[in-house]
């Protein structure tokens, strides 16, 4: 239905949106509003819905937007809310009001900064290479499950503040089980940061962490974390409240030795948040040693089962010194009381029956498959074959990848533009392409990307 609505909108638009016959546009707006039902004010929800449609090309540059009255009727909201949404978009520079004529999407408006939620809301695609996730659990040895045993707990209520004892033992003991790695980062940001604080990160770095720091009111500042001199200079210049590192880079797949970062942070009495979500996925050699070995009292380590088992489990963990772990556990209690007991027990069953070795070997084959397919179909694109991780970090010559990502989606492929991974919105000539999907799907995606590149505006 959404695809039909999109096509009807594009065929009938003729650079104008707002006439009654454009029922397809109304369908798209209402669908985006439903997907954005996330606690925002109605005006911001509606502005976000229109912004999403512009990002994916359902609103063409120069298109006339509906009047406030028509937009209110389309969205089922008040006229004041519609006016607020249009004012927000005009303030962002995405549209402009013309006296006596209406509101228009600007011809020259740069697309708004890309966001992962925007990508996830953008609708179904033939192949989604935007998310660096395990596509399905088909690689796992699955246990026979006794449902009654899964639901049976000594306490009866199923709430264990730190997590299920069996799973915690498998993860190393002194950990706090979280609802995935992202929640672990969010909790650490809430505990370690205050509004106005600075966080020292690499560039590029994981976009989900940047979003968590923003939610905490902090500002990320970038430095070359592989260069000890650059790290010392950044610590002296910015006086950060936290250093965020990745054991295996997302999006780059690099796995550098960052012990010097831990030494500098320890000497400066700075906490570190080390993201080891991808640490099990190193294909050449061993993963870097945990930074907690060098800075044991000031390092919070975040991990997850989503990359080696399956993202749908939503099980991760945090490890830290006892005082820090107590503060993190209190924040977890405030957030959602505890991670679901059934997910934790399923995770424990899977951990006991599966090792990462076979999946790691399969991912290495998929990495090489995607690298070969891109080299053959798009020789002008360039990348280094990564040592680890789940994605290729690809450079597109002369391209604005925020715009190209929207164009690629219209060709059926989801990709993540490079600006998602920079504190300063850099890397607009880069894409992150996941190689986790099966080879046949990777081939379809590359063929569609080649066509999108050939027909790019």
Coordinates of C-alpha atoms in Angstrom, one line a residue:
X1 CA 0.0 0.0 0.0
X2 CA 2.8 2.4 1.0
X3 CA 4.6 1.7 -2.3
X4 CA 1.4 2.3 -4.3
X5 CA 0.8 5.5 -2.4
X6 CA 4.4 6.7 -3.0
X7 CA 4.0 6.0 -6.8
X8 CA 0.7 7.8 -6.9
X9 CA 2.2 10.8 -5.1
X10 CA 5.2 11.0 -7.5
X11 CA 3.1 10.7 -10.6
X12 CA 0.5 13.3 -9.5
X13 CA 2.8 15.6 -7.8
X14 CA 4.1 17.7 -10.7
X15 CA 6.1 19.8 -8.2
X16 CA 3.0 20.6 -6.2
X17 CA 1.6 18.9 -3.1
X18 CA -1.7 20.0 -1.6
X19 CA -4.6 19.2 -3.9
X20 CA -7.3 16.9 -2.7
X21 CA -6.6 14.2 -5.2
X22 CA -3.2 13.4 -3.7
X23 CA -4.6 10.8 -1.3
X24 CA -1.3 8.9 -1.6
X25 CA 0.5 11.8 0.0
X26 CA -1.9 11.7 2.9
X27 CA -1.2 8.0 3.3
X28 CA 2.5 8.6 3.5
X29 CA 2.2 11.4 6.0
X30 CA 0.0 9.4 8.3
X31 CA 2.3 6.4 8.1
X32 CA 5.3 8.5 9.0
X33 CA 3.4 10.0 11.9
X34 CA 2.5 6.5 13.2
X35 CA 6.2 5.5 12.9
X36 CA 7.3 8.6 14.7
X37 CA 4.9 8.2 17.7
X38 CA 7.9 8.5 20.1
X39 CA 7.0 11.2 22.7
X40 CA 7.7 14.3 20.5
X41 CA 5.3 17.2 20.5
X42 CA 2.7 17.0 17.7
X43 CA 4.3 19.8 15.8
X44 CA 7.8 18.2 15.9
X45 CA 6.3 14.8 14.9
X46 CA 4.6 16.3 11.9
X47 CA 7.8 18.2 10.9
X48 CA 9.8 15.0 11.3
X49 CA 7.3 13.1 9.1
X50 CA 7.6 15.7 6.3
X51 CA 11.4 15.7 6.8
X52 CA 11.5 11.9 6.4
X53 CA 9.5 12.2 3.1
X54 CA 12.0 14.8 1.8
X55 CA 14.9 12.6 2.8
X56 CA 13.6 9.6 0.8
X57 CA 12.6 11.6 -2.2
X58 CA 8.8 11.4 -1.8
X59 CA 8.9 15.3 -1.8
X60 CA 10.8 16.7 -4.8
X61 CA 12.9 19.8 -4.4
X62 CA 10.8 22.8 -5.2
X63 CA 7.5 21.0 -4.4
X64 CA 4.7 23.2 -3.0
X65 CA 3.6 21.9 0.4
X66 CA 0.0 21.7 1.5
X67 CA -1.6 24.8 3.1
X68 CA -1.8 24.8 6.9
X69 CA -5.5 23.9 6.7
X70 CA -4.9 21.0 4.2
X71 CA -1.9 19.7 6.1
X72 CA -3.9 19.7 9.3
X73 CA -6.7 17.7 7.6
X74 CA -4.3 15.3 6.1
X75 CA -2.5 14.7 9.4
X76 CA -5.6 14.7 11.6
X77 CA -4.1 17.4 13.7
X78 CA -4.9 21.1 14.5
X79 CA -4.2 23.9 12.2
X80 CA -1.9 25.4 14.8
X81 CA 0.1 22.2 14.9
X82 CA 0.4 22.2 11.1
X83 CA 1.6 25.8 11.2
X84 CA 4.2 24.9 13.9
X85 CA 5.5 22.0 11.8
X86 CA 5.9 24.2 8.7
X87 CA 7.6 26.9 10.8
X88 CA 10.1 24.4 12.2
X89 CA 11.0 23.2 8.6
X90 CA 11.4 26.8 7.4
X91 CA 13.7 27.5 10.4
X92 CA 15.8 24.5 9.4
X93 CA 16.1 25.9 5.9
X94 CA 14.3 23.0 4.4
X95 CA 11.4 25.1 3.0
X96 CA 10.5 28.7 2.4
X97 CA 7.3 30.7 2.5
X98 CA 6.4 32.8 -0.5
X99 CA 4.0 35.7 0.0
X100 CA 0.6 34.9 -1.5
X101 CA 1.8 31.6 -3.0
X102 CA 2.4 29.1 -0.2
X103 CA 5.2 27.1 1.4
X104 CA 7.7 25.3 -0.9
X105 CA 10.5 22.8 -0.4
X106 CA 13.6 24.7 -1.3
X107 CA 15.3 23.9 -4.6
X108 CA 18.8 24.3 -3.0
X109 CA 18.1 23.0 0.5
X110 CA 20.7 20.7 1.7
X111 CA 19.2 17.6 3.2
X112 CA 19.0 17.6 7.0
X113 CA 21.6 15.7 8.8
X114 CA 21.0 12.0 8.3
X115 CA 19.9 10.0 11.3
X116 CA 19.7 6.3 12.0
X117 CA 16.0 6.6 13.1
X118 CA 15.3 8.4 9.8
X119 CA 16.9 5.5 7.9
X120 CA 14.9 2.9 9.8
X121 CA 11.6 4.8 9.2
X122 CA 12.2 5.2 5.5
X123 CA 10.3 2.1 4.5
X124 CA 10.9 -1.4 3.0
X125 CA 13.8 -1.9 0.7
X126 CA 15.1 -4.8 -1.5
X127 CA 18.3 -5.0 0.5
X128 CA 19.2 -3.1 3.7
X129 CA 23.0 -2.6 4.0
X130 CA 22.5 0.4 6.3
X131 CA 22.3 -1.5 9.6
X132 CA 25.4 -3.3 10.9
X133 CA 23.4 -6.2 12.4
X134 CA 23.1 -9.9 12.2
X135 CA 20.3 -10.4 9.6
X136 CA 18.8 -13.5 11.2
X137 CA 19.6 -16.3 13.6
X138 CA 19.9 -19.1 11.0
X139 CA 23.6 -19.6 11.8
X140 CA 22.9 -20.6 15.4
X141 CA 22.6 -24.1 17.0
X142 CA 19.2 -23.7 18.6
X143 CA 18.3 -25.6 21.8
X144 CA 15.1 -27.3 22.5
X145 CA 13.3 -25.0 24.9
X146 CA 11.2 -25.9 27.9
X147 CA 8.9 -23.0 28.2
X148 CA 8.1 -23.7 31.8
X149 CA 11.8 -23.8 32.7
X150 CA 12.3 -20.5 31.0
X151 CA 9.6 -18.9 33.2
X152 CA 10.6 -20.5 36.4
X153 CA 12.7 -18.3 38.8
X154 CA 13.7 -18.6 42.5
X155 CA 12.3 -15.1 43.1
X156 CA 9.1 -15.7 41.2
X157 CA 8.9 -12.1 39.9
X158 CA 11.8 -12.4 37.4
X159 CA 13.5 -9.1 38.3
X160 CA 17.2 -9.4 39.0
X161 CA 18.7 -6.0 39.3
X162 CA 22.1 -6.9 37.8
X163 CA 20.8 -9.7 35.6
X164 CA 20.2 -13.4 35.6
X165 CA 23.0 -15.1 37.6
X166 CA 23.6 -17.8 35.0
X167 CA 24.0 -15.4 32.2
X168 CA 26.2 -13.1 34.3
X169 CA 28.5 -16.0 35.1
X170 CA 28.8 -16.8 31.3
X171 CA 29.7 -13.1 30.6
X172 CA 32.4 -12.9 33.3
X173 CA 30.5 -12.4 36.6
X174 CA 30.8 -8.8 37.6
X175 CA 28.5 -7.3 35.0
X176 CA 25.2 -5.5 34.7
X177 CA 23.0 -7.1 32.0
X178 CA 21.4 -4.5 29.7
X179 CA 18.8 -4.3 27.0
X180 CA 21.4 -4.4 24.3
X181 CA 24.7 -2.6 23.8
X182 CA 22.9 0.7 22.9
X183 CA 21.2 0.8 26.3
X184 CA 24.6 0.2 27.9
X185 CA 26.0 3.3 26.2
X186 CA 22.9 5.3 27.2
X187 CA 23.2 4.3 30.8
X188 CA 26.9 5.1 30.9
X189 CA 26.2 8.5 29.3
X190 CA 23.6 9.2 31.9
X191 CA 25.9 8.3 34.8
X192 CA 29.2 9.8 33.6
X193 CA 28.0 13.0 31.8
X194 CA 26.3 16.2 32.7
X195 CA 24.9 18.8 30.3
X196 CA 27.7 20.8 28.7
X197 CA 30.3 18.1 29.2
X198 CA 32.7 17.1 26.4
X199 CA 33.3 13.6 25.2
X200 CA 36.5 12.8 23.4
X201 CA 35.9 10.4 20.5
X202 CA 37.5 9.2 17.3
X203 CA 36.3 10.4 13.9
X204 CA 34.6 8.4 12.4
X205 CA 32.9 6.7 15.4
X206 CA 29.7 4.9 16.2
X207 CA 26.7 7.1 15.5
X208 CA 24.6 5.5 18.2
X209 CA 27.1 6.6 20.8
X210 CA 27.1 10.2 19.4
X211 CA 23.3 10.2 19.7
X212 CA 23.5 9.0 23.3
X213 CA 25.9 11.8 24.2
X214 CA 23.7 14.3 22.7
X215 CA 20.7 13.0 24.7
X216 CA 22.8 13.5 27.8
X217 CA 23.4 17.1 26.8
X218 CA 27.1 16.5 26.1
X219 CA 29.2 17.5 23.1
X220 CA 31.5 15.1 21.2
X221 CA 34.9 16.4 20.2
X222 CA 37.1 14.4 17.8
X223 CA 40.8 13.4 17.8
X224 CA 42.9 10.8 16.2
X225 CA 42.9 8.3 19.0
X226 CA 45.6 6.2 17.4
X227 CA 48.1 9.1 17.9
X228 CA 49.2 9.5 21.6
X229 CA 50.3 13.1 20.9
X230 CA 46.9 14.0 19.5
X231 CA 45.1 12.4 22.4
X232 CA 47.2 14.3 25.0
X233 CA 46.7 17.6 23.1
X234 CA 42.9 17.0 22.9
X235 CA 42.7 16.1 26.6
X236 CA 44.6 19.3 27.5
X237 CA 42.6 21.5 25.1
X238 CA 39.0 20.2 25.6
X239 CA 39.1 18.9 29.2
X240 CA 36.7 16.1 28.4
X241 CA 34.6 14.4 31.0
X242 CA 34.8 11.0 29.2
X243 CA 36.7 9.3 26.5
X244 CA 34.8 6.9 24.2
X245 CA 36.7 4.2 22.3
X246 CA 35.9 1.2 20.1
X247 CA 37.8 -2.0 20.3
X248 CA 36.7 -2.7 16.7
X249 CA 35.7 0.4 14.7
X250 CA 32.2 1.0 13.6
X251 CA 32.1 1.9 10.7
X252 CA 35.7 1.3 9.8
X253 CA 36.4 -2.3 11.1
X254 CA 39.8 -1.1 12.3
X255 CA 41.1 -2.8 15.5
X256 CA 44.1 -0.6 16.7
X257 CA 45.9 -1.0 20.0
X258 CA 44.7 1.9 22.1
X259 CA 46.4 1.2 25.4
X260 CA 48.1 4.6 25.3
X261 CA 44.6 6.1 25.5
X262 CA 43.9 4.2 28.7
X263 CA 47.3 5.3 30.1
X264 CA 46.6 9.0 29.3
X265 CA 43.1 8.8 30.7
X266 CA 44.3 7.0 33.9
X267 CA 47.0 9.7 34.4
X268 CA 44.4 12.5 33.9
X269 CA 41.8 10.7 36.1
X270 CA 39.4 10.5 33.2
X271 CA 36.8 7.7 32.7
X272 CA 36.8 5.6 29.6
X273 CA 33.7 4.1 27.9
X274 CA 35.2 1.2 25.8
X275 CA 32.8 -0.3 23.3
X276 CA 33.6 -3.9 22.7
X277 CA 30.4 -4.8 20.9
X278 CA 32.3 -5.9 17.8
X279 CA 35.4 -7.3 19.7
X280 CA 34.5 -10.9 18.9
X281 CA 34.5 -10.1 15.1
X282 CA 38.2 -9.8 14.3
X283 CA 39.1 -11.9 11.3
X284 CA 42.8 -11.4 11.2
X285 CA 44.7 -11.9 14.4
X286 CA 43.4 -11.3 17.9
X287 CA 41.2 -8.4 19.2
X288 CA 42.9 -5.7 21.2
X289 CA 43.2 -6.2 24.9
X290 CA 40.5 -4.6 27.0
X291 CA 41.4 -1.1 28.2
X292 CA 40.2 -2.0 31.7
X293 CA 43.4 -3.9 32.2
X294 CA 45.3 -0.7 31.9
X295 CA 42.8 1.6 33.6
X296 CA 40.8 -0.8 35.8
X297 CA 39.1 1.7 38.1
X298 CA 38.0 4.2 35.5
X299 CA 36.9 2.1 32.5
X300 CA 33.3 1.1 31.7
X301 CA 33.1 -1.7 29.2
X302 CA 30.0 -2.2 27.0
X303 CA 29.4 -5.5 25.2
X304 CA 26.5 -7.1 23.4
X305 CA 25.3 -10.5 22.0
X306 CA 23.6 -8.8 19.0
X307 CA 26.6 -9.2 16.7
X308 CA 27.5 -12.8 17.5
X309 CA 24.1 -14.3 18.3
X310 CA 21.2 -12.2 17.1
X311 CA 20.1 -8.5 17.5
X312 CA 16.5 -9.5 18.3
X313 CA 17.6 -10.8 21.7
X314 CA 18.4 -7.2 22.9
X315 CA 20.9 -8.5 25.5
X316 CA 24.1 -6.6 26.3
X317 CA 26.1 -5.8 29.4
X318 CA 28.3 -3.3 31.2
X319 CA 31.4 -4.1 33.2
X320 CA 33.0 -1.6 35.6
X321 CA 34.6 -1.2 39.0
X322 CA 32.2 -2.0 41.9
X323 CA 31.4 1.7 42.7
X324 CA 30.8 2.5 39.1
X325 CA 28.7 -0.6 38.5
X326 CA 26.5 0.3 41.5
X327 CA 25.8 3.7 39.9
X328 CA 25.0 2.1 36.5
X329 CA 22.7 -0.4 38.2
X330 CA 20.8 2.4 39.8
X331 CA 20.4 4.1 36.4
X332 CA 19.2 0.8 34.9
X333 CA 16.6 0.5 37.7
X334 CA 15.3 4.0 36.9
X335 CA 15.2 3.2 33.2
X336 CA 13.3 -0.1 33.1
X337 CA 13.8 -2.1 36.3
X338 CA 15.6 -5.0 34.7
X339 CA 16.3 -6.7 31.3
X340 CA 13.7 -9.3 30.4
X341 CA 14.3 -12.6 32.1
X342 CA 13.2 -14.8 29.2
X343 CA 15.6 -13.0 26.8
X344 CA 18.4 -13.5 29.3
X345 CA 17.8 -17.2 29.7
X346 CA 17.5 -17.7 26.0
X347 CA 20.8 -15.9 25.6
X348 CA 22.4 -18.1 28.2
X349 CA 21.1 -21.2 26.3
X350 CA 22.5 -19.9 23.0
X351 CA 25.9 -18.9 24.6
X352 CA 26.4 -22.4 26.0
X353 CA 25.7 -24.1 22.6
X354 CA 27.4 -21.7 20.2
X355 CA 30.9 -20.3 19.7
X356 CA 31.7 -17.3 17.6
X357 CA 34.2 -19.1 15.4
X358 CA 32.0 -20.5 12.7
X359 CA 30.0 -17.3 12.4
X360 CA 33.2 -15.3 12.3
X361 CA 34.5 -17.4 9.4
X362 CA 31.2 -17.0 7.5
X363 CA 31.3 -13.2 8.0
X364 CA 34.9 -13.1 6.7
X365 CA 33.6 -14.9 3.5
X366 CA 30.8 -12.4 3.2
X367 CA 33.2 -9.5 3.7
X368 CA 35.4 -10.7 0.8
X369 CA 32.3 -11.4 -1.3
X370 CA 31.0 -7.8 -1.0
X371 CA 34.5 -6.4 -1.5
X372 CA 34.8 -8.4 -4.8
X373 CA 31.4 -7.5 -6.0
X374 CA 31.9 -3.8 -5.4
X375 CA 35.3 -3.8 -7.1
X376 CA 33.8 -5.4 -10.2
X377 CA 30.6 -3.3 -10.4
X378 CA 31.8 0.0 -9.0
X379 CA 35.6 0.3 -9.6
X380 CA 35.6 4.0 -8.9
X381 CA 34.5 3.4 -5.3
X382 CA 37.3 2.8 -2.9
X383 CA 37.7 1.1 0.5
X384 CA 40.2 -0.9 2.6
X385 CA 39.2 -4.4 3.4
X386 CA 38.6 -4.2 7.2
X387 CA 40.3 -6.4 9.8
X388 CA 37.0 -6.7 11.7
X389 CA 33.5 -5.5 12.2
X390 CA 30.4 -6.0 10.0
X391 CA 30.8 -3.3 7.3
X392 CA 32.9 -1.7 4.6
X393 CA 33.7 2.0 4.9
X394 CA 33.5 3.1 1.2
X395 CA 34.5 6.4 -0.4
X396 CA 32.4 7.7 -3.3
X397 CA 34.3 10.2 -5.5
X398 CA 32.7 13.6 -5.6
X399 CA 29.4 12.4 -4.0
X400 CA 27.3 13.8 -1.2
X401 CA 26.3 10.5 0.4
X402 CA 23.4 12.1 2.4
X403 CA 21.8 12.7 -0.9
X404 CA 23.0 9.5 -2.5
X405 CA 21.6 7.4 0.4
X406 CA 18.1 8.8 -0.4
X407 CA 18.6 8.1 -4.1
X408 CA 19.8 4.5 -3.4
X409 CA 16.8 3.8 -1.3
X410 CA 14.6 4.7 -4.2
X411 CA 16.5 2.0 -6.1
X412 CA 15.7 -0.5 -3.2
X413 CA 18.9 -0.4 -1.2
X414 CA 19.4 1.0 2.3
X415 CA 22.8 2.5 3.0
X416 CA 24.2 4.6 5.9
X417 CA 25.8 7.9 4.9
X418 CA 29.1 8.8 6.4
X419 CA 27.9 11.9 8.2
X420 CA 26.1 9.6 10.7
X421 CA 29.5 8.6 12.1
X422 CA 31.1 12.0 12.7
X423 CA 30.8 14.5 15.6
X424 CA 31.0 17.3 13.0
X425 CA 29.0 15.9 10.2
X426 CA 32.1 15.0 8.1
X427 CA 32.7 12.1 5.8
X428 CA 30.0 13.1 3.4
X429 CA 31.9 11.2 0.7
X430 CA 31.6 7.9 2.6
X431 CA 29.0 5.1 3.0
X432 CA 28.9 2.3 5.5
X433 CA 27.8 -0.9 3.8
X434 CA 27.1 -4.0 5.9
X435 CA 28.4 -7.3 4.6
X436 CA 26.3 -9.3 7.1
X437 CA 23.5 -10.3 4.7
X438 CA 23.7 -13.5 2.6
X439 CA 25.8 -13.3 -0.6
X440 CA 22.8 -13.5 -2.9
X441 CA 21.3 -10.5 -1.3
X442 CA 24.7 -8.7 -1.4
X443 CA 24.8 -9.3 -5.1
X444 CA 21.3 -7.8 -5.6
X445 CA 22.3 -4.8 -3.5
X446 CA 25.5 -4.1 -5.5
X447 CA 23.6 -4.3 -8.8
X448 CA 21.0 -1.8 -7.5
X449 CA 23.8 0.4 -6.1
X450 CA 25.5 0.4 -9.5
X451 CA 22.3 1.5 -11.2
X452 CA 21.7 4.2 -8.6
X453 CA 25.2 5.5 -9.1
X454 CA 24.8 5.5 -12.9
X455 CA 21.5 7.5 -12.6
X456 CA 22.4 9.8 -9.7
X457 CA 21.2 13.4 -10.0

